[in-house]
CSV table of C-alpha atoms (C1' of nucleotides) in Angstrom, one decimal:
chain,number,residue,atom,x,y,z
A,1,MET,CA,74.6,102.2,81.3
A,2,SER,CA,75.0,99.4,83.7
A,3,LYS,CA,76.8,96.9,81.5
A,4,LYS,CA,77.9,95.4,84.8
A,5,GLU,CA,79.6,92.1,84.7
A,6,GLU,CA,80.7,92.7,88.3
A,7,VAL,CA,84.3,93.8,88.2
A,8,SER,CA,86.0,93.0,91.5
A,9,LEU,CA,86.7,95.7,94.0
A,10,SER,CA,90.4,94.8,93.9
A,11,VAL,CA,90.5,95.9,90.3
A,12,ILE,CA,88.4,99.0,90.9
A,13,ARG,CA,90.8,100.1,93.7
A,14,ARG,CA,93.7,100.0,91.3
A,15,LEU,CA,92.0,102.3,88.7
A,16,PRO,CA,92.7,105.5,90.5
A,17,ARG,CA,96.4,104.6,90.7
A,18,TYR,CA,96.5,103.9,87.0
A,19,TYR,CA,94.7,107.2,86.4
A,20,ARG,CA,97.3,109.1,88.5
A,21,PHE,CA,100.2,107.6,86.7
A,22,LEU,CA,98.7,108.1,83.2
A,23,GLY,CA,98.0,111.7,84.1
A,24,GLU,CA,101.6,112.2,85.0
A,25,LEU,CA,102.9,110.6,81.8
A,26,LEU,CA,100.5,112.8,79.9
A,27,SER,CA,101.9,115.8,81.6
A,28,TYR,CA,105.3,114.7,80.4
A,29,GLY,CA,104.0,114.7,76.8
A,30,MET,CA,104.2,111.0,76.3
A,31,ILE,CA,101.9,109.5,73.7
A,32,ARG,CA,101.9,105.7,74.1
A,33,ILE,CA,103.0,103.1,76.6
A,34,SER,CA,103.1,99.4,76.7
A,35,SER,CA,101.9,97.3,79.7
A,36,ARG,CA,105.5,96.3,80.3
A,37,GLU,CA,106.8,99.9,80.5
A,38,LEU,CA,103.9,100.9,82.7
A,39,SER,CA,104.4,97.9,84.9
A,40,GLU,CA,108.0,98.9,85.6
A,41,LYS,CA,107.0,102.4,86.6
A,42,MET,CA,104.2,101.2,88.8
A,43,ASN,CA,105.9,98.3,90.3
A,44,ILE,CA,103.3,95.7,89.4
A,45,THR,CA,103.1,93.0,86.7
A,46,ALA,CA,102.2,93.7,83.1
A,47,SER,CA,99.8,90.8,83.2
A,48,GLN,CA,97.9,92.5,85.9
A,49,ILE,CA,97.6,95.7,84.0
A,50,ARG,CA,96.3,94.0,80.9
A,51,GLN,CA,94.0,91.8,82.9
A,52,ASP,CA,92.6,94.8,84.8
A,53,LEU,CA,92.0,97.0,81.7
A,54,ASN,CA,90.4,94.1,79.9
A,55,CYS,CA,87.6,94.0,82.4
A,56,PHE,CA,86.3,97.1,80.7
A,57,GLY,CA,87.1,96.3,77.1
A,58,GLY,CA,90.1,96.4,74.8
A,59,PHE,CA,91.8,99.8,75.1
A,60,GLY,CA,95.1,98.7,73.7
A,61,GLN,CA,96.4,97.7,70.3
A,62,GLN,CA,98.6,94.7,69.6
A,63,GLY,CA,102.1,95.6,68.7
A,64,TYR,CA,101.6,99.2,69.8
A,65,GLY,CA,100.5,99.3,73.4
A,66,TYR,CA,98.1,101.9,74.9
A,67,ASN,CA,97.4,105.4,73.9
A,68,ILE,CA,97.9,107.3,77.1
A,69,LYS,CA,95.4,110.1,76.6
A,70,GLU,CA,92.7,107.7,75.4
A,71,LEU,CA,93.3,105.3,78.3
A,72,HIS,CA,93.3,108.2,80.8
A,73,GLU,CA,90.0,109.4,79.5
A,74,GLU,CA,88.5,105.9,79.6
A,75,ILE,CA,89.4,105.4,83.2
A,76,SER,CA,88.0,108.7,84.0
A,77,LYS,CA,84.7,107.6,82.5
A,78,ILE,CA,84.7,104.3,84.2
A,79,LEU,CA,85.3,106.0,87.6
A,80,GLY,CA,82.7,108.6,86.8
A,81,LEU,CA,85.1,111.5,87.4
A,82,ASP,CA,83.1,113.8,85.1
A,83,ASN,CA,80.0,113.5,87.2
A,84,LYS,CA,78.8,116.2,89.5
A,85,ILE,CA,77.3,114.3,92.3
A,86,LYS,CA,75.8,116.6,94.9
A,87,THR,CA,77.6,116.2,98.1
A,88,VAL,CA,77.5,117.5,101.7
A,89,LEU,CA,80.2,117.6,104.3
A,90,ILE,CA,79.2,116.9,107.9
A,91,GLY,CA,81.6,118.2,110.5
A,92,ALA,CA,83.8,121.2,109.8
A,93,GLY,CA,86.4,120.8,112.5
A,94,ASN,CA,90.1,120.4,111.8
A,95,LEU,CA,89.6,117.3,109.6
A,96,GLY,CA,86.5,118.5,107.8
A,97,LYS,CA,88.0,121.8,107.0
A,98,ALA,CA,91.1,120.1,105.7
A,99,VAL,CA,89.1,117.7,103.5
A,100,ALA,CA,87.0,120.5,102.1
A,101,ASN,CA,90.0,122.7,101.3
A,102,HIS,CA,92.3,119.9,100.2
A,103,MET,CA,90.3,117.7,97.9
A,104,ASP,CA,89.6,118.5,94.3
A,105,PHE,CA,86.0,117.5,94.3
A,106,SER,CA,85.1,118.8,90.9
A,107,ASN,CA,87.7,116.7,89.2
A,108,ARG,CA,86.7,113.6,91.1
A,109,GLY,CA,83.1,113.4,90.2
A,110,PHE,CA,81.6,115.4,93.1
A,111,ASP,CA,80.0,118.8,93.7
A,112,LEU,CA,80.2,120.0,97.3
A,113,ILE,CA,77.0,121.9,97.9
A,114,GLY,CA,76.7,122.1,101.7
A,115,ILE,CA,78.7,122.0,104.9
A,116,PHE,CA,77.3,121.4,108.4
A,117,ASP,CA,78.6,121.6,111.9
A,118,LYS,CA,77.1,121.6,115.3
A,119,ASN,CA,79.6,124.1,116.9
A,120,ASP,CA,78.1,127.6,116.9
A,121,LYS,CA,81.6,129.1,116.6
A,122,ILE,CA,81.9,127.5,113.2
A,123,VAL,CA,78.3,127.8,111.9
A,124,GLY,CA,78.0,130.9,109.7
A,125,LYS,CA,81.7,130.9,108.6
A,126,LYS,CA,82.6,130.3,105.0
A,127,ILE,CA,84.7,127.4,103.8
A,128,LYS,CA,85.3,127.2,100.1
A,129,ASP,CA,82.7,129.8,99.6
A,130,ILE,CA,80.1,127.7,101.3
A,131,GLN,CA,78.5,129.0,104.5
A,132,VAL,CA,78.5,126.4,107.2
A,133,LEU,CA,75.0,125.5,108.4
A,134,HIS,CA,74.0,124.0,111.7
A,135,THR,CA,73.6,120.2,111.7
A,136,ASP,CA,69.9,120.7,112.8
A,137,ASN,CA,69.3,121.9,109.2
A,138,ILE,CA,70.5,118.7,107.5
A,139,LYS,CA,67.1,117.2,107.0
A,140,ASP,CA,65.6,120.3,105.5
A,141,PHE,CA,68.6,120.9,103.3
A,142,CYS,CA,68.4,117.3,102.0
A,143,ASN,CA,64.7,117.8,101.2
A,144,ASP,CA,65.5,120.9,99.2
A,145,TYR,CA,68.7,120.0,97.5
A,146,LYS,CA,68.8,116.1,97.4
A,147,PRO,CA,72.5,115.5,97.9
A,148,LYS,CA,73.4,111.9,97.0
A,149,VAL,CA,76.7,111.7,99.0
A,150,ALA,CA,77.8,112.7,102.5
A,151,ILE,CA,81.3,113.1,103.8
A,152,LEU,CA,81.4,112.3,107.5
A,153,CYS,CA,84.1,114.1,109.5
A,154,ILE,CA,82.4,113.8,112.8
A,155,PRO,CA,83.2,112.0,116.1
A,156,LYS,CA,82.3,108.3,116.3
A,157,ILE,CA,79.6,109.1,118.9
A,158,ALA,CA,77.6,111.3,116.5
A,159,THR,CA,78.0,109.1,113.4
A,160,GLU,CA,75.3,106.6,113.9
A,161,GLU,CA,72.6,109.2,114.5
A,162,ILE,CA,73.7,111.5,111.7
A,163,SER,CA,74.1,108.7,109.2
A,164,ASN,CA,70.6,107.5,109.9
A,165,ILE,CA,69.2,110.9,109.3
A,166,LEU,CA,71.1,111.2,106.1
A,167,ILE,CA,70.0,107.8,104.9
A,168,ALA,CA,66.4,108.6,105.7
A,169,SER,CA,66.9,111.8,103.7
A,170,GLY,CA,68.0,109.9,100.6
A,171,VAL,CA,71.7,110.0,100.8
A,172,LYS,CA,73.2,106.9,99.1
A,173,GLY,CA,76.9,107.1,99.5
A,174,PHE,CA,79.2,107.9,102.4
A,175,TRP,CA,82.8,108.9,102.6
A,176,ASN,CA,83.4,108.0,106.2
A,177,PHE,CA,86.3,109.4,108.2
A,178,SER,CA,84.8,108.7,111.6
A,179,HIS,CA,86.0,105.8,113.7
A,180,TYR,CA,82.5,104.4,113.6
A,181,ASP,CA,82.2,101.4,111.2
A,182,LEU,CA,79.5,102.3,108.9
A,183,LEU,CA,78.7,99.0,107.3
A,184,GLY,CA,77.1,98.7,104.0
A,185,ILE,CA,74.7,96.3,105.5
A,186,ASN,CA,71.9,98.6,104.4
A,187,SER,CA,72.1,97.1,101.0
A,188,ASP,CA,71.3,100.1,98.9
A,189,ILE,CA,73.9,102.5,100.3
A,190,VAL,CA,77.6,102.4,99.6
A,191,VAL,CA,80.4,103.3,102.1
A,192,GLU,CA,84.0,104.1,101.5
A,193,ASN,CA,85.8,104.2,104.8
A,194,VAL,CA,88.9,106.1,105.4
A,195,HIS,CA,90.2,104.8,108.7
A,196,MET,CA,93.2,107.0,109.2
A,197,SER,CA,93.7,105.6,112.7
A,198,ASP,CA,93.8,102.0,111.4
A,199,SER,CA,96.3,103.1,108.8
A,200,LEU,CA,98.5,104.6,111.5
A,201,MET,CA,98.3,101.4,113.6
A,202,THR,CA,99.3,99.4,110.5
A,203,LEU,CA,102.3,101.6,110.1
A,204,SER,CA,103.2,101.1,113.8
A,205,TYR,CA,103.3,97.3,113.1
A,206,LEU,CA,105.4,97.7,110.0
A,207,VAL,CA,107.9,100.0,111.6
A,208,LYS,CA,108.4,97.7,114.6
A,209,ASP,CA,110.2,95.2,112.5
A,210,ILE,CA,112.7,97.3,110.6
A,211,ASP,CA,116.1,98.4,111.8
A,212,ILE,CA,117.1,97.5,115.3
B,1,MET,CA,111.5,89.7,119.5
B,2,SER,CA,111.1,88.9,115.9
B,3,LYS,CA,109.4,85.5,116.1
B,4,LYS,CA,108.4,86.4,112.5
B,5,GLU,CA,106.8,83.7,110.5
B,6,GLU,CA,105.6,86.3,108.1
B,7,VAL,CA,102.0,87.1,108.8
B,8,SER,CA,100.3,88.3,105.7
B,9,LEU,CA,99.5,92.0,105.3
B,10,SER,CA,95.8,91.2,104.8
B,11,VAL,CA,95.8,89.8,108.4
B,12,ILE,CA,97.7,92.8,109.8
B,13,ARG,CA,95.3,95.2,108.2
B,14,ARG,CA,92.4,93.6,110.0
B,15,LEU,CA,94.1,93.9,113.5
B,16,PRO,CA,93.3,97.6,114.0
B,17,ARG,CA,89.7,96.9,113.3
B,18,TYR,CA,89.6,94.0,115.9
B,19,TYR,CA,91.3,96.4,118.3
B,20,ARG,CA,88.7,99.0,117.8
B,21,PHE,CA,85.8,96.6,118.2
B,22,LEU,CA,87.3,95.0,121.3
B,23,GLY,CA,88.0,98.4,122.8
B,24,GLU,CA,84.3,99.2,122.4
B,25,LEU,CA,83.1,96.0,123.9
B,26,LEU,CA,85.5,96.6,126.8
B,27,SER,CA,84.0,100.0,127.3
B,28,TYR,CA,80.6,98.3,127.6
B,29,GLY,CA,81.9,96.2,130.4
B,30,MET,CA,81.9,93.0,128.5
B,31,ILE,CA,84.2,90.3,129.7
B,32,ARG,CA,84.3,87.5,127.1
B,33,ILE,CA,83.2,86.9,123.5
B,34,SER,CA,83.2,84.0,121.1
B,35,SER,CA,84.5,84.2,117.6
B,36,ARG,CA,80.9,83.7,116.4
B,37,GLU,CA,79.5,86.6,118.4
B,38,LEU,CA,82.3,88.9,117.3
B,39,SER,CA,81.9,87.8,113.7
B,40,GLU,CA,78.3,88.9,113.8
B,41,LYS,CA,79.2,92.3,115.2
B,42,MET,CA,82.0,92.8,112.7
B,43,ASN,CA,80.3,91.3,109.7
B,44,ILE,CA,83.0,88.8,108.9
B,45,THR,CA,83.3,85.0,109.4
B,46,ALA,CA,84.1,83.4,112.7
B,47,SER,CA,86.6,81.3,110.8
B,48,GLN,CA,88.5,84.3,109.7
B,49,ILE,CA,88.7,85.7,113.2
B,50,ARG,CA,90.1,82.4,114.6
B,51,GLN,CA,92.5,82.0,111.7
B,52,ASP,CA,93.7,85.6,112.1
B,53,LEU,CA,94.3,85.4,115.8
B,54,ASN,CA,96.0,82.1,115.6
B,55,CYS,CA,98.7,83.7,113.5
B,56,PHE,CA,100.0,85.1,116.8
B,57,GLY,CA,99.2,82.2,119.2
B,58,GLY,CA,96.3,80.8,120.9
B,59,PHE,CA,94.5,83.6,122.8
B,60,GLY,CA,91.3,81.8,123.2
B,61,GLN,CA,90.0,78.9,125.2
B,62,GLN,CA,87.9,76.1,124.0
B,63,GLY,CA,84.4,76.2,125.2
B,64,TYR,CA,84.8,79.7,126.5
B,65,GLY,CA,85.9,82.0,123.8
B,66,TYR,CA,88.2,85.0,124.2
B,67,ASN,CA,88.8,87.2,127.1
B,68,ILE,CA,88.2,90.7,125.7
B,69,LYS,CA,90.6,92.6,127.8
B,70,GLU,CA,93.4,90.1,127.3
B,71,LEU,CA,92.9,90.0,123.6
B,72,HIS,CA,92.7,93.8,123.3
B,73,GLU,CA,96.0,94.0,125.1
B,74,GLU,CA,97.6,91.3,123.0
B,75,ILE,CA,96.6,93.0,119.7
B,76,SER,CA,98.0,96.3,121.1
B,77,LYS,CA,101.3,94.6,121.7
B,78,ILE,CA,101.4,93.0,118.3
B,79,LEU,CA,100.7,96.3,116.7
B,80,GLY,CA,103.2,98.0,118.9
B,81,LEU,CA,100.8,100.7,120.2
B,82,ASP,CA,102.7,101.1,123.4
B,83,ASN,CA,105.8,102.2,121.5
B,84,LYS,CA,106.9,105.8,121.4
B,85,ILE,CA,108.4,106.0,118.0
B,86,LYS,CA,109.9,109.5,117.4
B,87,THR,CA,108.0,111.0,114.5
B,88,VAL,CA,108.1,114.2,112.5
B,89,LEU,CA,105.4,115.9,110.5
B,90,ILE,CA,106.3,117.5,107.3
B,91,GLY,CA,103.8,120.1,106.0
B,92,ALA,CA,101.5,122.0,108.3
B,93,GLY,CA,98.9,123.2,105.9
B,94,ASN,CA,95.3,122.3,106.2
B,95,LEU,CA,95.9,118.6,106.0
B,96,GLY,CA,99.0,118.5,108.2
B,97,LYS,CA,97.4,120.6,110.8
B,98,ALA,CA,94.3,118.4,110.9
B,99,VAL,CA,96.5,115.2,111.1
B,100,ALA,CA,98.5,116.7,114.0
B,101,ASN,CA,95.4,117.8,115.9
B,102,HIS,CA,93.2,114.9,115.1
B,103,MET,CA,95.3,111.8,115.6
B,104,ASP,CA,96.0,110.3,119.0
B,105,PHE,CA,99.6,109.5,118.3
B,106,SER,CA,100.6,108.6,121.8
B,107,ASN,CA,98.0,105.8,121.9
B,108,ARG,CA,99.0,104.5,118.5
B,109,GLY,CA,102.7,103.9,119.1
B,110,PHE,CA,104.1,107.3,118.1
B,111,ASP,CA,105.6,110.4,119.7
B,112,LEU,CA,105.3,113.5,117.6
B,113,ILE,CA,108.5,115.5,118.2
B,114,GLY,CA,108.8,117.9,115.3
B,115,ILE,CA,106.7,119.8,112.7
B,116,PHE,CA,108.0,121.4,109.6
B,117,ASP,CA,106.7,123.7,106.9
B,118,LYS,CA,108.3,125.9,104.2
B,119,ASN,CA,105.7,128.7,104.5
B,120,ASP,CA,107.0,131.5,106.6
B,121,LYS,CA,103.5,132.4,107.8
B,122,ILE,CA,103.3,129.0,109.4
B,123,VAL,CA,106.9,128.7,110.7
B,124,GLY,CA,107.1,129.7,114.3
B,125,LYS,CA,103.5,129.0,115.2
B,126,LYS,CA,102.6,126.3,117.6
B,127,ILE,CA,100.6,123.2,116.8
B,128,LYS,CA,100.0,120.8,119.6
B,129,ASP,CA,102.6,122.6,121.7
B,130,ILE,CA,105.2,122.1,119.0
B,131,GLN,CA,106.8,125.1,117.3
B,132,VAL,CA,106.7,124.7,113.6
B,133,LEU,CA,110.2,124.8,112.1
B,134,HIS,CA,111.3,125.6,108.6
B,135,THR,CA,111.8,122.6,106.3
B,136,ASP,CA,115.4,123.8,105.8
B,137,ASN,CA,116.1,122.6,109.3
B,138,ILE,CA,115.0,119.0,108.7
B,139,LYS,CA,118.4,117.6,108.2
B,140,ASP,CA,119.9,119.2,111.4
B,141,PHE,CA,116.9,118.2,113.4
B,142,CYS,CA,117.2,114.6,112.3
B,143,ASN,CA,120.8,114.5,113.2
B,144,ASP,CA,120.0,115.8,116.7
B,145,TYR,CA,116.8,113.9,117.5
B,146,LYS,CA,116.9,110.8,115.2
B,147,PRO,CA,113.2,110.5,114.3
B,148,LYS,CA,112.3,107.1,112.9
B,149,VAL,CA,109.1,108.0,111.1
B,150,ALA,CA,107.9,110.9,109.0
B,151,ILE,CA,104.4,112.0,108.1
B,152,LEU,CA,104.2,113.6,104.7
B,153,CYS,CA,101.5,116.2,104.2
B,154,ILE,CA,103.2,118.0,101.4
B,155,PRO,CA,102.4,118.5,97.7
B,156,LYS,CA,103.4,115.8,95.3
B,157,ILE,CA,106.0,118.0,93.8
B,158,ALA,CA,108.0,118.3,97.0
B,159,THR,CA,107.7,114.8,98.1
B,160,GLU,CA,110.5,113.1,96.2
B,161,GLU,CA,113.1,115.6,97.3
B,162,ILE,CA,112.0,115.7,100.9
B,163,SER,CA,111.6,112.0,101.3
B,164,ASN,CA,115.2,111.5,100.0
B,165,ILE,CA,116.5,114.0,102.6
B,166,LEU,CA,114.6,112.1,105.3
B,167,ILE,CA,115.8,108.7,104.2
B,168,ALA,CA,119.4,109.9,104.0
B,169,SER,CA,118.8,111.2,107.6
B,170,GLY,CA,117.8,107.8,108.9
B,171,VAL,CA,114.0,108.0,108.7
B,172,LYS,CA,112.7,104.5,108.2
B,173,GLY,CA,109.0,104.7,108.0
B,174,PHE,CA,106.6,107.0,106.2
B,175,TRP,CA,103.0,107.9,106.6
B,176,ASN,CA,102.4,109.4,103.2
B,177,PHE,CA,99.4,111.6,102.4
B,178,SER,CA,100.9,113.1,99.3
B,179,HIS,CA,99.8,112.0,95.8
B,180,TYR,CA,103.3,110.9,95.1
B,181,ASP,CA,103.7,107.2,95.1
B,182,LEU,CA,106.5,106.6,97.6
B,183,LEU,CA,107.3,103.0,96.8
B,184,GLY,CA,108.9,100.8,99.3
B,185,ILE,CA,111.4,99.8,96.7
B,186,ASN,CA,114.1,101.1,98.9
B,187,SER,CA,114.0,97.8,100.7
B,188,ASP,CA,114.7,98.9,104.2
B,189,ILE,CA,112.1,101.6,104.5
B,190,VAL,CA,108.4,101.0,105.0
B,191,VAL,CA,105.6,103.1,103.6
B,192,GLU,CA,101.9,103.4,104.5
B,193,ASN,CA,100.1,105.4,101.9
B,194,VAL,CA,96.9,107.2,102.6
B,195,HIS,CA,95.7,108.2,99.1
B,196,MET,CA,92.5,110.1,100.0
B,197,SER,CA,92.1,111.1,96.4
B,198,ASP,CA,92.1,107.5,95.3
B,199,SER,CA,89.6,106.7,97.9
B,200,LEU,CA,87.3,109.4,96.7
B,201,MET,CA,87.6,108.2,93.1
B,202,THR,CA,86.6,104.7,94.3
B,203,LEU,CA,83.6,106.2,96.0
B,204,SER,CA,82.7,107.9,92.7
B,205,TYR,CA,82.7,104.5,91.0
B,206,LEU,CA,80.6,102.9,93.7
B,207,VAL,CA,78.0,105.7,93.8
B,208,LYS,CA,77.6,105.6,90.0
B,209,ASP,CA,75.9,102.2,90.1
B,210,ILE,CA,73.3,102.7,92.9
B,211,ASP,CA,69.9,104.3,92.7
B,212,ILE,CA,68.5,105.4,89.4
C,1,DT,C1',80.1,65.0,132.3
C,2,DA,C1',78.0,67.4,128.3
C,3,DG,C1',78.1,71.5,125.8
C,4,DA,C1',80.6,75.0,123.7
C,5,DT,C1',84.1,76.8,121.2
C,6,DT,C1',88.7,76.9,120.0
C,7,DG,C1',92.8,75.6,117.1
C,8,DT,C1',93.9,73.6,112.9
C,9,DT,C1',93.6,71.0,108.8
C,10,DA,C1',91.4,70.5,104.4
C,11,DA,C1',88.4,72.4,100.7
C,12,DT,C1',87.0,76.2,98.2
C,13,DC,C1',87.2,80.4,96.2
C,14,DG,C1',89.2,84.3,94.0
C,15,DA,C1',93.1,87.0,92.5
C,16,DT,C1',97.5,87.1,90.4
C,17,DT,C1',100.8,85.6,87.2
C,18,DA,C1',102.4,83.0,83.2
C,19,DA,C1',102.0,81.7,78.6
C,20,DC,C1',100.8,82.1,74.0
C,21,DA,C1',97.8,82.6,70.0
C,22,DA,C1',95.8,86.6,67.7
C,23,DT,C1',96.8,90.7,65.4
C,24,DC,C1',98.3,95.3,64.6
D,1,DT,C1',106.6,91.0,56.3
D,2,DA,C1',108.7,90.6,61.0
D,3,DG,C1',108.5,92.4,65.5
D,4,DA,C1',106.0,93.9,69.2
D,5,DT,C1',102.4,93.7,72.3
D,6,DT,C1',97.8,92.9,73.2
D,7,DG,C1',93.7,90.0,74.7
D,8,DT,C1',92.7,85.9,76.8
D,9,DT,C1',93.1,81.3,78.5
D,10,DA,C1',95.4,78.3,81.7
D,11,DA,C1',98.4,77.6,85.9
D,12,DT,C1',99.6,79.1,90.2
D,13,DC,C1',99.3,81.2,94.3
D,14,DG,C1',97.3,83.0,98.4
D,15,DA,C1',93.4,84.1,101.1
D,16,DT,C1',88.9,82.8,102.9
D,17,DT,C1',85.7,79.5,104.4
D,18,DA,C1',84.2,75.0,106.1
D,19,DA,C1',84.7,71.2,108.9
D,20,DC,C1',86.0,68.7,112.8
D,21,DA,C1',88.9,66.7,116.3
D,22,DA,C1',90.9,68.5,120.6
D,23,DT,C1',89.9,70.4,124.9
D,24,DC,C1',88.3,73.5,128.3
DNA sequence: TAGATTGTTAATCGATTAACAATC
DNA sequence: TAGATTGTTAATCGATTAACAATC
């Protein structure tokens, strides 16, 4: 493990996209592809593809290109998609419910083992075969089951307190949908923010300038 | 309008975050802030803040800093958050419903005027006071109401066809939640992708390397 | 005025692209 | 072998940071 020569985050963020495209090609029954062909499909440069992949070792073969199945599997390994990282979801409102139902956790490296909400109308219900527990039980649950990742689908105002509880309980990674900026200052945790609202504002800017 | 000296997308993508932080400071009753102070709160450099803001003109004052309310409003204008861009939502499953209910469209520059789904169990129901229509009606609806933006919360497999219909009907901007990569190749449309699945895979990578 | 802090230019850093020798 | 295409080094481009003169 940890061969770590610090691959840049820009590269890492492109891997899921490669993974998606390769998976699609695979489903079409394609066997091999060159960086040039792939670059045309993905609308990026062939140079970038080769440069990116070489951060992790030589997956290709001169004069031939890349074996799609092999490359797809390699990227899966790099991303850790075959892991089963124990994960809890905090907040089972509209958004939390959608995230729980919509995402294919088991094929993305995660195992959803607990769902929490503070609304008594939701507590006790089942989502994806998991009974929603009250947020008061987070600490005990973490002690018992040691989840490593938490998904935050709670309002900004609750995020600071809840994230502190989770960190104190050993949670190391956050998938954060709240508007609160969970910074990875706390050096040994990692945060992936999904700021949907920021994304929408960006679209607002982009749309302003087109057409009349 | 269109003073356009091509501000880079990196800068634009930081504006919503500035907007969020300034809004918070405003709610605390703060009046002014220097780039240094703000940089500490946001965990970025003061240089970057000044550089970013100066893409749009001098909002600050030497020796004083920035007036928070003023700057907040300026960024709102730049992003176009006071617009009311007519917008339709395609797909009212788990995710679509959550997006409709969860996002504050009216304060982000958008006006949600139509929701569509192809599932007869959903068609006819009301979400946010809007009656869900069948996807077959998209074309007619667009002719009548001329929405400029579409939010895609539909499966990958449906995205290509539906987006073509929408483009042909005059839709210019897409907020795309599907796994299909809507490329902005079609030069006069803009696309903001929200690839939640890619984000989750990135988190998988990040989490792999911490702890044990 | 003196002190603070911007606006802006210059320096650095990192990421992308181009080019080509290595090699299948 | 000849042709194709990688792996990798070098060149370019863009974004971030540092520095400082302008100025409130």
